PDB file of C-alpha atoms in Angstrom:
ATOM      1  CA  MET A 213      22.663  11.480  10.207  1.00  0.00           C
ATOM      2  CA  THR A 214      20.077  12.341  12.862  1.00  0.00           C
ATOM      3  CA  ALA A 215      16.324  12.418  12.205  1.00  0.00           C
ATOM      4  CA  MET A 216      16.369  16.222  12.406  1.00  0.00           C
ATOM      5  CA  ASP A 217      19.248  16.421   9.925  1.00  0.00           C
ATOM      6  CA  HIS A 218      17.340  14.135   7.601  1.00  0.00           C
ATOM      7  CA  GLU A 219      14.274  16.387   7.743  1.00  0.00           C
ATOM      8  CA  LYS A 220      16.369  19.457   6.910  1.00  0.00           C
ATOM      9  CA  VAL A 221      18.017  17.717   3.951  1.00  0.00           C
ATOM     10  CA  THR A 222      14.602  16.600   2.729  1.00  0.00           C
ATOM     11  CA  GLY A 223      13.311  20.170   2.882  1.00  0.00           C
ATOM     12  CA  ARG A 224      16.182  21.415   0.728  1.00  0.00           C
ATOM     13  CA  ARG A 225      15.667  18.614  -1.738  1.00  0.00           C
ATOM     14  CA  PHE A 226      11.971  19.443  -2.051  1.00  0.00           C
ATOM     15  CA  PHE A 227      13.029  22.919  -3.217  1.00  0.00           C
ATOM     16  CA  TYR A 228      15.529  21.585  -5.769  1.00  0.00           C
ATOM     17  CA  VAL A 229      12.997  19.066  -7.093  1.00  0.00           C
ATOM     18  CA  THR A 230      10.431  21.859  -7.495  1.00  0.00           C
ATOM     19  CA  VAL A 231      12.846  23.969  -9.553  1.00  0.00           C
ATOM     20  CA  LEU A 232      13.778  20.985 -11.725  1.00  0.00           C
ATOM     21  CA  ASN A 233      10.127  20.124 -12.302  1.00  0.00           C
ATOM     22  CA  VAL A 234       9.271  23.679 -13.416  1.00  0.00           C
ATOM     23  CA  VAL A 235      12.170  23.583 -15.913  1.00  0.00           C
ATOM     24  CA  ILE A 236      10.959  20.218 -17.252  1.00  0.00           C
ATOM     25  CA  THR A 237       7.411  21.537 -17.622  1.00  0.00           C
ATOM     26  CA  ILE A 238       8.491  24.546 -19.692  1.00  0.00           C
ATOM     27  CA  THR A 239      10.813  22.396 -21.831  1.00  0.00           C
ATOM     28  CA  GLU A 240       8.095  19.845 -22.592  1.00  0.00           C
ATOM     29  CA  PHE A 241       5.473  22.469 -23.426  1.00  0.00           C
ATOM     30  CA  VAL A 242       7.847  24.078 -25.934  1.00  0.00           C
ATOM     31  CA  GLY A 243       9.053  20.726 -27.281  1.00  0.00           C
ATOM     32  CA  GLY A 244       5.542  19.340 -27.569  1.00  0.00           C
ATOM     33  CA  PHE A 245       4.323  22.426 -29.449  1.00  0.00           C
ATOM     34  CA  PHE A 246       7.135  22.370 -32.046  1.00  0.00           C
ATOM     35  CA  SER A 247       7.262  18.555 -32.452  1.00  0.00           C
ATOM     36  CA  GLY A 248       3.505  18.062 -32.576  1.00  0.00           C
ATOM     37  CA  SER A 249       3.798  15.417 -29.856  1.00  0.00           C
ATOM     38  CA  LEU A 250       0.646  15.169 -27.812  1.00  0.00           C
ATOM     39  CA  GLY A 251       2.568  12.841 -25.520  1.00  0.00           C
ATOM     40  CA  LEU A 252       5.020  15.584 -24.574  1.00  0.00           C
ATOM     41  CA  ILE A 253       2.238  18.132 -24.052  1.00  0.00           C
ATOM     42  CA  SER A 254       0.291  15.680 -21.880  1.00  0.00           C
ATOM     43  CA  ASP A 255       3.465  14.977 -19.913  1.00  0.00           C
ATOM     44  CA  ALA A 256       4.027  18.728 -19.527  1.00  0.00           C
ATOM     45  CA  PHE A 257       0.568  19.151 -17.988  1.00  0.00           C
ATOM     46  CA  HIS A 258       1.363  16.217 -15.720  1.00  0.00           C
ATOM     47  CA  ASN A 259       4.607  17.896 -14.651  1.00  0.00           C
ATOM     48  CA  LEU A 260       2.778  21.174 -14.061  1.00  0.00           C
ATOM     49  CA  GLU A 261       0.421  19.426 -11.653  1.00  0.00           C
ATOM     50  CA  ASP A 262       3.392  17.692 -10.043  1.00  0.00           C
ATOM     51  CA  SER A 263       5.032  21.056  -9.410  1.00  0.00           C
ATOM     52  CA  LEU A 264       1.982  22.083  -7.400  1.00  0.00           C
ATOM     53  CA  SER A 265       2.021  18.737  -5.576  1.00  0.00           C
ATOM     54  CA  ILE A 266       5.680  19.194  -4.650  1.00  0.00           C
ATOM     55  CA  VAL A 267       4.934  22.648  -3.250  1.00  0.00           C
ATOM     56  CA  ILE A 268       2.123  21.140  -1.145  1.00  0.00           C
ATOM     57  CA  SER A 269       4.433  18.371   0.069  1.00  0.00           C
ATOM     58  CA  TYR A 270       7.223  20.813   0.859  1.00  0.00           C
ATOM     59  CA  ALA A 271       4.859  23.062   2.834  1.00  0.00           C
ATOM     60  CA  ALA A 272       3.531  20.049   4.736  1.00  0.00           C
ATOM     61  CA  ASN A 273       7.087  18.895   5.439  1.00  0.00           C
ATOM     62  CA  VAL A 274       7.952  22.295   6.936  1.00  0.00           C
ATOM     63  CA  ILE A 275       4.691  22.464   8.938  1.00  0.00           C
ATOM     64  CA  GLY A 276       5.194  18.900  10.165  1.00  0.00           C
ATOM     65  CA  GLN A 277       8.480  19.869  11.831  1.00  0.00           C
ATOM     66  CA  ARG A 278       6.822  22.485  14.049  1.00  0.00           C
ATOM     67  CA  LYS A 279       6.808  21.713  17.768  1.00  0.00           C
ATOM     68  CA  ASN A 280       3.646  20.769  19.626  1.00  0.00           C
ATOM     69  CA  ASN A 281       1.840  23.484  21.568  1.00  0.00           C
ATOM     70  CA  THR A 282      -1.297  24.000  23.658  1.00  0.00           C
ATOM     71  CA  LYS A 283      -3.484  24.038  20.533  1.00  0.00           C
ATOM     72  CA  LYS A 284      -1.762  21.119  18.776  1.00  0.00           C
ATOM     73  CA  THR A 285      -0.631  18.899  21.632  1.00  0.00           C
ATOM     74  CA  PHE A 286       0.413  16.089  19.286  1.00  0.00           C
ATOM     75  CA  GLY A 287       2.225  18.502  16.974  1.00  0.00           C
ATOM     76  CA  TYR A 288       1.748  18.978  13.233  1.00  0.00           C
ATOM     77  CA  LYS A 289       2.803  15.617  11.813  1.00  0.00           C
ATOM     78  CA  ARG A 290      -0.674  14.991  10.401  1.00  0.00           C
ATOM     79  CA  ALA A 291      -0.043  17.837   7.920  1.00  0.00           C
ATOM     80  CA  GLU A 292       2.211  15.473   5.991  1.00  0.00           C
ATOM     81  CA  ILE A 293      -0.383  12.688   6.089  1.00  0.00           C
ATOM     82  CA  LEU A 294      -3.012  15.075   4.693  1.00  0.00           C
ATOM     83  CA  ALA A 295      -0.607  16.146   1.941  1.00  0.00           C
ATOM     84  CA  ALA A 296       0.173  12.511   1.111  1.00  0.00           C
ATOM     85  CA  PHE A 297      -3.546  11.745   0.898  1.00  0.00           C
ATOM     86  CA  VAL A 298      -4.290  14.710  -1.392  1.00  0.00           C
ATOM     87  CA  ASN A 299      -1.286  14.059  -3.631  1.00  0.00           C
ATOM     88  CA  SER A 300      -2.081  10.355  -3.936  1.00  0.00           C
ATOM     89  CA  ILE A 301      -5.701  11.013  -4.869  1.00  0.00           C
ATOM     90  CA  VAL A 302      -4.548  13.543  -7.487  1.00  0.00           C
ATOM     91  CA  LEU A 303      -2.063  10.965  -8.791  1.00  0.00           C
ATOM     92  CA  VAL A 304      -4.862   8.407  -9.189  1.00  0.00           C
ATOM     93  CA  VAL A 305      -7.025  10.921 -11.085  1.00  0.00           C
ATOM     94  CA  ILE A 306      -4.162  11.971 -13.377  1.00  0.00           C
ATOM     95  CA  THR A 307      -3.203   8.348 -14.051  1.00  0.00           C
ATOM     96  CA  LEU A 308      -6.784   7.499 -15.016  1.00  0.00           C
ATOM     97  CA  MET A 309      -6.832  10.543 -17.305  1.00  0.00           C
ATOM     98  CA  MET A 310      -3.604   9.278 -18.881  1.00  0.00           C
ATOM     99  CA  VAL A 311      -5.289   5.936 -19.588  1.00  0.00           C
ATOM    100  CA  VAL A 312      -8.323   7.616 -21.171  1.00  0.00           C
ATOM    101  CA  GLU A 313      -6.095   9.874 -23.282  1.00  0.00           C
ATOM    102  CA  SER A 314      -3.965   6.888 -24.297  1.00  0.00           C
ATOM    103  CA  PHE A 315      -6.979   4.991 -25.611  1.00  0.00           C
ATOM    104  CA  ARG A 316      -8.053   8.096 -27.530  1.00  0.00           C
ATOM    105  CA  ARG A 317      -4.612   8.409 -29.113  1.00  0.00           C
ATOM    106  CA  LEU A 318      -4.612   4.717 -30.027  1.00  0.00           C
ATOM    107  CA  SER A 319      -7.711   5.327 -32.133  1.00  0.00           C
ATOM    108  CA  GLN A 320      -6.511   8.683 -33.497  1.00  0.00           C
ATOM    109  CA  PRO A 321      -2.729   8.574 -34.092  1.00  0.00           C
ATOM    110  CA  GLN A 322      -1.075  11.876 -35.059  1.00  0.00           C
ATOM    111  CA  HIS A 323       2.084  12.815 -36.960  1.00  0.00           C
ATOM    112  CA  ILE A 324       5.027  13.428 -34.613  1.00  0.00           C
ATOM    113  CA  ASN A 325       8.529  14.839 -35.085  1.00  0.00           C
ATOM    114  CA  GLY A 326      10.312  11.831 -33.592  1.00  0.00           C
ATOM    115  CA  LYS A 327      13.797  13.378 -33.328  1.00  0.00           C
ATOM    116  CA  LEU A 328      12.660  16.456 -31.389  1.00  0.00           C
ATOM    117  CA  MET A 329      10.412  14.233 -29.292  1.00  0.00           C
ATOM    118  CA  MET A 330      13.436  12.077 -28.415  1.00  0.00           C
ATOM    119  CA  ILE A 331      15.642  15.037 -27.444  1.00  0.00           C
ATOM    120  CA  VAL A 332      13.006  16.576 -25.150  1.00  0.00           C
ATOM    121  CA  SER A 333      12.151  13.217 -23.606  1.00  0.00           C
ATOM    122  CA  LEU A 334      15.823  12.637 -22.752  1.00  0.00           C
ATOM    123  CA  ILE A 335      16.012  16.035 -21.047  1.00  0.00           C
ATOM    124  CA  GLY A 336      12.850  15.232 -19.091  1.00  0.00           C
ATOM    125  CA  LEU A 337      14.107  11.751 -18.252  1.00  0.00           C
ATOM    126  CA  ALA A 338      17.407  13.044 -16.855  1.00  0.00           C
ATOM    127  CA  ALA A 339      15.782  15.763 -14.743  1.00  0.00           C
ATOM    128  CA  ASN A 340      13.001  13.485 -13.467  1.00  0.00           C
ATOM    129  CA  PHE A 341      15.489  10.746 -12.604  1.00  0.00           C
ATOM    130  CA  VAL A 342      17.598  13.186 -10.573  1.00  0.00           C
ATOM    131  CA  SER A 343      14.452  14.440  -8.801  1.00  0.00           C
ATOM    132  CA  MET A 344      13.426  10.876  -8.017  1.00  0.00           C
ATOM    133  CA  LEU A 345      16.834  10.041  -6.531  1.00  0.00           C
ATOM    134  CA  MET A 346      16.689  13.147  -4.322  1.00  0.00           C
ATOM    135  CA  LEU A 347      13.499  11.856  -2.680  1.00  0.00           C
ATOM    136  CA  LEU A 348      14.260   8.127  -2.686  1.00  0.00           C
ATOM    137  CA  ALA A 349      15.732   7.845   0.840  1.00  0.00           C
ATOM    138  CA  GLY A 350      12.984   9.897   2.499  1.00  0.00           C
ATOM    139  CA  SER A 351      10.227   7.973   0.692  1.00  0.00           C
ATOM    140  CA  LYS A 352      11.023   4.852   2.714  1.00  0.00           C
ATOM    141  CA  HIS A 353      10.025   6.428   6.043  1.00  0.00           C
ATOM    142  CA  ASN A 354       7.599   9.221   5.183  1.00  0.00           C
ATOM    143  CA  LEU A 355       4.247   8.853   3.372  1.00  0.00           C
ATOM    144  CA  ASN A 356       4.254  12.497   2.321  1.00  0.00           C
ATOM    145  CA  ILE A 357       7.639  12.119   0.630  1.00  0.00           C
ATOM    146  CA  LYS A 358       6.595   8.733  -0.763  1.00  0.00           C
ATOM    147  CA  ALA A 359       3.547  10.293  -2.445  1.00  0.00           C
ATOM    148  CA  THR A 360       5.762  12.970  -4.025  1.00  0.00           C
ATOM    149  CA  PHE A 361       8.327  10.312  -4.962  1.00  0.00           C
ATOM    150  CA  LEU A 362       5.567   8.415  -6.794  1.00  0.00           C
ATOM    151  CA  HIS A 363       4.755  11.571  -8.743  1.00  0.00           C
ATOM    152  CA  MET A 364       8.425  11.799  -9.752  1.00  0.00           C
ATOM    153  CA  LEU A 365       8.477   8.099 -10.593  1.00  0.00           C
ATOM    154  CA  THR A 366       5.398   8.636 -12.757  1.00  0.00           C
ATOM    155  CA  ASP A 367       7.179  11.418 -14.634  1.00  0.00           C
ATOM    156  CA  THR A 368      10.355   9.343 -15.015  1.00  0.00           C
ATOM    157  CA  LEU A 369       8.468   6.348 -16.401  1.00  0.00           C
ATOM    158  CA  SER A 370       6.453   8.645 -18.662  1.00  0.00           C
ATOM    159  CA  SER A 371       9.688  10.099 -20.018  1.00  0.00           C
ATOM    160  CA  VAL A 372      10.995   6.568 -20.599  1.00  0.00           C
ATOM    161  CA  GLY A 373       7.772   5.752 -22.425  1.00  0.00           C
ATOM    162  CA  VAL A 374       8.008   8.881 -24.575  1.00  0.00           C
ATOM    163  CA  PHE A 375      11.666   8.112 -25.374  1.00  0.00           C
ATOM    164  CA  ILE A 376      10.915   4.508 -26.369  1.00  0.00           C
ATOM    165  CA  ALA A 377       7.946   5.684 -28.418  1.00  0.00           C
ATOM    166  CA  SER A 378      10.169   8.243 -30.181  1.00  0.00           C
ATOM    167  CA  ILE A 379      12.486   5.419 -31.312  1.00  0.00           C
ATOM    168  CA  PHE A 380       9.583   3.552 -32.896  1.00  0.00           C
ATOM    169  CA  VAL A 381       8.267   6.773 -34.416  1.00  0.00           C
ATOM    170  CA  ILE A 382      11.663   7.495 -36.000  1.00  0.00           C
ATOM    171  CA  LEU A 383      12.328   3.946 -37.233  1.00  0.00           C
ATOM    172  CA  PHE A 384       8.870   2.652 -38.102  1.00  0.00           C
ATOM    173  CA  ASN A 385       6.466   5.579 -37.762  1.00  0.00           C
ATOM    174  CA  TRP A 386       4.586   3.581 -35.072  1.00  0.00           C
ATOM    175  CA  ASN A 387       2.823   6.408 -33.230  1.00  0.00           C
ATOM    176  CA  TRP A 388       0.623   3.959 -31.301  1.00  0.00           C
ATOM    177  CA  VAL A 389       3.540   2.686 -29.157  1.00  0.00           C
ATOM    178  CA  ASP A 390       3.498   5.792 -26.929  1.00  0.00           C
ATOM    179  CA  PRO A 391      -0.091   5.390 -25.615  1.00  0.00           C
ATOM    180  CA  LEU A 392       0.365   1.627 -25.262  1.00  0.00           C
ATOM    181  CA  ILE A 393       3.398   2.055 -22.999  1.00  0.00           C
ATOM    182  CA  THR A 394       1.535   4.739 -21.038  1.00  0.00           C
ATOM    183  CA  ILE A 395      -1.300   2.297 -20.275  1.00  0.00           C
ATOM    184  CA  VAL A 396       1.130  -0.336 -18.970  1.00  0.00           C
ATOM    185  CA  ILE A 397       2.869   2.220 -16.739  1.00  0.00           C
ATOM    186  CA  ALA A 398      -0.471   3.557 -15.475  1.00  0.00           C
ATOM    187  CA  ILE A 399      -1.608   0.115 -14.257  1.00  0.00           C
ATOM    188  CA  TRP A 400       1.493  -0.231 -12.068  1.00  0.00           C
ATOM    189  CA  LEU A 401       1.229   3.342 -10.773  1.00  0.00           C
ATOM    190  CA  LEU A 402      -2.416   2.868  -9.760  1.00  0.00           C
ATOM    191  CA  LYS A 403      -1.350  -0.042  -7.566  1.00  0.00           C
ATOM    192  CA  GLU A 404       1.367   2.041  -5.870  1.00  0.00           C
ATOM    193  CA  ALA A 405      -0.904   5.057  -5.399  1.00  0.00           C
ATOM    194  CA  TYR A 406      -3.626   2.850  -3.899  1.00  0.00           C
ATOM    195  CA  THR A 407      -1.160   1.673  -1.229  1.00  0.00           C
ATOM    196  CA  VAL A 408      -0.434   5.249  -0.129  1.00  0.00           C
ATOM    197  CA  VAL A 409      -4.128   6.224  -0.190  1.00  0.00           C
ATOM    198  CA  SER A 410      -5.018   3.185   1.913  1.00  0.00           C
ATOM    199  CA  GLU A 411      -2.297   3.888   4.503  1.00  0.00           C
ATOM    200  CA  THR A 412      -3.165   7.580   4.825  1.00  0.00           C
ATOM    201  CA  ILE A 413      -6.888   6.848   5.213  1.00  0.00           C
ATOM    202  CA  ASN A 414      -6.119   4.357   7.989  1.00  0.00           C
ATOM    203  CA  ILE A 415      -4.010   6.935   9.826  1.00  0.00           C
ATOM    204  CA  LEU A 416      -6.574   9.729   9.391  1.00  0.00           C
ATOM    205  CA  MET A 417      -9.323   7.385  10.609  1.00  0.00           C
ATOM    206  CA  GLU A 418      -7.111   6.468  13.600  1.00  0.00           C
ATOM    207  CA  ALA A 419      -7.290   2.810  12.686  1.00  0.00           C
ATOM    208  CA  SER A 420      -5.100   0.444  14.665  1.00  0.00           C
ATOM    209  CA  PRO A 421      -1.711  -0.245  13.068  1.00  0.00           C
ATOM    210  CA  LYS A 422      -0.728  -3.824  12.288  1.00  0.00           C
ATOM    211  CA  ILE A 423      -0.174  -4.778  15.909  1.00  0.00           C
ATOM    212  CA  ASP A 424      -1.625  -7.846  17.639  1.00  0.00           C
ATOM    213  CA  LEU A 425      -3.484  -6.434  20.671  1.00  0.00           C
ATOM    214  CA  ASP A 426      -3.523  -9.844  22.355  1.00  0.00           C
ATOM    215  CA  ALA A 427       0.266  -9.895  22.062  1.00  0.00           C
ATOM    216  CA  VAL A 428       0.392  -6.397  23.567  1.00  0.00           C
ATOM    217  CA  GLN A 429      -1.729  -7.628  26.472  1.00  0.00           C
ATOM    218  CA  ASP A 430       0.491 -10.683  26.990  1.00  0.00           C
ATOM    219  CA  VAL A 431       3.632  -8.522  27.081  1.00  0.00           C
ATOM    220  CA  ILE A 432       2.155  -6.117  29.635  1.00  0.00           C
ATOM    221  CA  LEU A 433       0.986  -9.020  31.815  1.00  0.00           C
ATOM    222  CA  THR A 434       4.551 -10.322  32.078  1.00  0.00           C
ATOM    223  CA  ILE A 435       4.952  -7.641  34.751  1.00  0.00           C
ATOM    224  CA  PRO A 436       3.893  -9.433  37.969  1.00  0.00           C
ATOM    225  CA  GLU A 437       2.225  -6.389  39.563  1.00  0.00           C
ATOM    226  CA  ILE A 438      -0.246  -6.026  36.656  1.00  0.00           C
ATOM    227  CA  VAL A 439      -3.183  -8.462  36.674  1.00  0.00           C
ATOM    228  CA  LYS A 440      -5.360  -7.196  33.818  1.00  0.00           C
ATOM    229  CA  VAL A 441      -5.318  -4.866  30.807  1.00  0.00           C
ATOM    230  CA  HIS A 442      -8.444  -3.279  29.344  1.00  0.00           C
ATOM    231  CA  HIS A 443      -9.769  -0.207  27.525  1.00  0.00           C
ATOM    232  CA  VAL A 444      -6.889  -0.417  25.039  1.00  0.00           C
ATOM    233  CA  HIS A 445      -6.688   2.020  22.128  1.00  0.00           C
ATOM    234  CA  VAL A 446      -3.841   2.007  19.598  1.00  0.00           C
ATOM    235  CA  TRP A 447      -3.534   4.533  16.768  1.00  0.00           C
ATOM    236  CA  MET A 448      -0.966   6.425  14.722  1.00  0.00           C
ATOM    237  CA  ILE A 449      -0.209  10.149  14.504  1.00  0.00           C
ATOM    238  CA  ASP A 450       1.816   9.478  11.373  1.00  0.00           C
ATOM    239  CA  GLU A 451       3.503   6.383   9.944  1.00  0.00           C
ATOM    240  CA  ASN A 452       6.376   6.642  12.471  1.00  0.00           C
ATOM    241  CA  HIS A 453       4.565   7.449  15.737  1.00  0.00           C
ATOM    242  CA  ILE A 454       2.324   4.823  17.350  1.00  0.00           C
ATOM    243  CA  MET A 455       0.263   5.785  20.384  1.00  0.00           C
ATOM    244  CA  LEU A 456      -1.291   3.528  23.041  1.00  0.00           C
ATOM    245  CA  ASP A 457      -3.842   4.336  25.723  1.00  0.00           C
ATOM    246  CA  ALA A 458      -4.833   1.623  28.231  1.00  0.00           C
ATOM    247  CA  HIS A 459      -6.149   0.906  31.711  1.00  0.00           C
ATOM    248  CA  ILE A 460      -4.201  -1.550  33.858  1.00  0.00           C
ATOM    249  CA  ASN A 461      -5.405  -3.313  36.998  1.00  0.00           C
ATOM    250  CA  VAL A 462      -2.654  -3.649  39.566  1.00  0.00           C
ATOM    251  CA  LYS A 463      -2.410  -5.877  42.638  1.00  0.00           C
ATOM    252  CA  ARG A 464      -4.088  -4.448  45.727  1.00  0.00           C
ATOM    253  CA  ASN A 465      -0.827  -4.366  47.680  1.00  0.00           C
ATOM    254  CA  CYS A 466       0.778  -2.184  44.990  1.00  0.00           C
ATOM    255  CA  ASN A 467       1.282   1.333  46.331  1.00  0.00           C
ATOM    256  CA  MET A 468       1.467   4.678  44.533  1.00  0.00           C
ATOM    257  CA  ASN A 469       5.248   4.826  44.893  1.00  0.00           C
ATOM    258  CA  GLU A 470       5.563   1.724  42.691  1.00  0.00           C
ATOM    259  CA  LEU A 471       3.415   3.061  39.838  1.00  0.00           C
ATOM    260  CA  ASP A 472       6.163   5.143  38.258  1.00  0.00           C
ATOM    261  CA  GLY A 473       8.336   2.052  38.025  1.00  0.00           C
ATOM    262  CA  LEU A 474       5.473   0.055  36.473  1.00  0.00           C
ATOM    263  CA  TYR A 475       4.834   2.760  33.883  1.00  0.00           C
ATOM    264  CA  ASP A 476       8.526   2.814  32.953  1.00  0.00           C
ATOM    265  CA  LYS A 477       8.573  -0.978  32.538  1.00  0.00           C
ATOM    266  CA  VAL A 478       5.487  -0.936  30.288  1.00  0.00           C
ATOM    267  CA  ASP A 479       6.920   1.945  28.230  1.00  0.00           C
ATOM    268  CA  LYS A 480      10.176   0.068  27.625  1.00  0.00           C
ATOM    269  CA  LEU A 481       8.491  -3.255  26.818  1.00  0.00           C
ATOM    270  CA  LEU A 482       6.080  -1.720  24.305  1.00  0.00           C
ATOM    271  CA  LYS A 483       8.801   0.362  22.685  1.00  0.00           C
ATOM    272  CA  ASP A 484      11.132  -2.624  22.334  1.00  0.00           C
ATOM    273  CA  LYS A 485       8.498  -5.150  21.201  1.00  0.00           C
ATOM    274  CA  PHE A 486       6.114  -3.054  19.080  1.00  0.00           C
ATOM    275  CA  ASN A 487       7.841   0.306  18.513  1.00  0.00           C
ATOM    276  CA  ILE A 488       5.008   2.085  20.348  1.00  0.00           C
ATOM    277  CA  THR A 489       6.386   5.565  20.949  1.00  0.00           C
ATOM    278  CA  HIS A 490       3.828   7.156  23.288  1.00  0.00           C
ATOM    279  CA  VAL A 491       2.062   5.262  26.099  1.00  0.00           C
ATOM    280  CA  THR A 492      -0.636   6.610  28.416  1.00  0.00           C
ATOM    281  CA  LEU A 493      -1.719   4.324  31.280  1.00  0.00           C
ATOM    282  CA  GLN A 494      -4.393   4.573  33.927  1.00  0.00           C
ATOM    283  CA  ALA A 495      -3.826   2.349  36.964  1.00  0.00           C
ATOM    284  CA  GLU A 496      -6.861   0.840  38.736  1.00  0.00           C
ATOM    285  CA  CYS A 497      -7.519  -1.740  41.432  1.00  0.00           C
ATOM    286  CA  SER A 498     -10.905  -3.431  40.923  1.00  0.00           C
ATOM    287  CA  ARG A 499     -12.485  -1.037  38.416  1.00  0.00           C
ATOM    288  CA  GLY A 500     -12.769  -2.625  34.963  1.00  0.00           C
ATOM    289  CA  LEU A 501     -11.836  -6.180  35.989  1.00  0.00           C
ATOM    290  CA  ASP A 502     -14.864  -7.512  34.103  1.00  0.00           C
ATOM    291  CA  ASN A 503     -14.150  -5.510  30.953  1.00  0.00           C
ATOM    292  CA  SER A 504     -12.642  -6.994  27.784  1.00  0.00           C
ATOM    293  CA  LEU A 505      -9.400  -5.868  26.197  1.00  0.00           C
ATOM    294  CA  ILE A 506     -10.911  -3.080  24.078  1.00  0.00           C
ATOM    295  CA  ASP A 507     -13.878  -2.097  26.311  1.00  0.00           C
TER     296      ASP A 507
END
């Protein structure tokens, strides 16, 4: 499957996941109202927010596939990074709200219809699990999809928690199990959400990816005609596209006809060694010889 085919499949799956999430939300609102389960109602509100997040992610996914133009010369890939950032921040806020609500419910347990709670939680679990599987493959290579996948994972784990809690409610009338499980799940989710937030902030701030610049310099200097590298900048457009801008000092006997060949060699070396996808070089003779690597 080509990268373009993958993007198209992902777009379709975003739509299916959105429809599934809306169905889950309605089911849990109704089930929570008739069972008296605050857990189901809280999960329904969570799913409602997730539906909006999926729409944002889907829109960003579509926008991100647009070609570059004179106004957006690097294209629209950052739309997906922005969506991932927003969705991850929202996920952190919702997770913290879940923790607060869980502590409140621990101190104020309420009567719950355990059987109805179990039935609705199973429906939610099945639909959320299917939604999660639809986004699993794309989440490994796309922060926007990963952020949405985490939302689906949150819902799936919440449904598991509600189901387990319903068993204890039915057998032992232990209503406190539901908020306790929610707290445990929330701690893990905060860790995962923090990872996405951190990565998106680094990309938006144009921080250097995890690449050793000294190693980059050493690789470029393996080309005999290049004697020095300076004014190096490395950043990311999104998590899959690394850019490099640098000045190279070439030997004085190097002529203009040889520069194209040098550029091609540097492009290939950096692509093979560091997966740098876009390289811009400025060739110089004596200018910048006294500068450091990042000056």
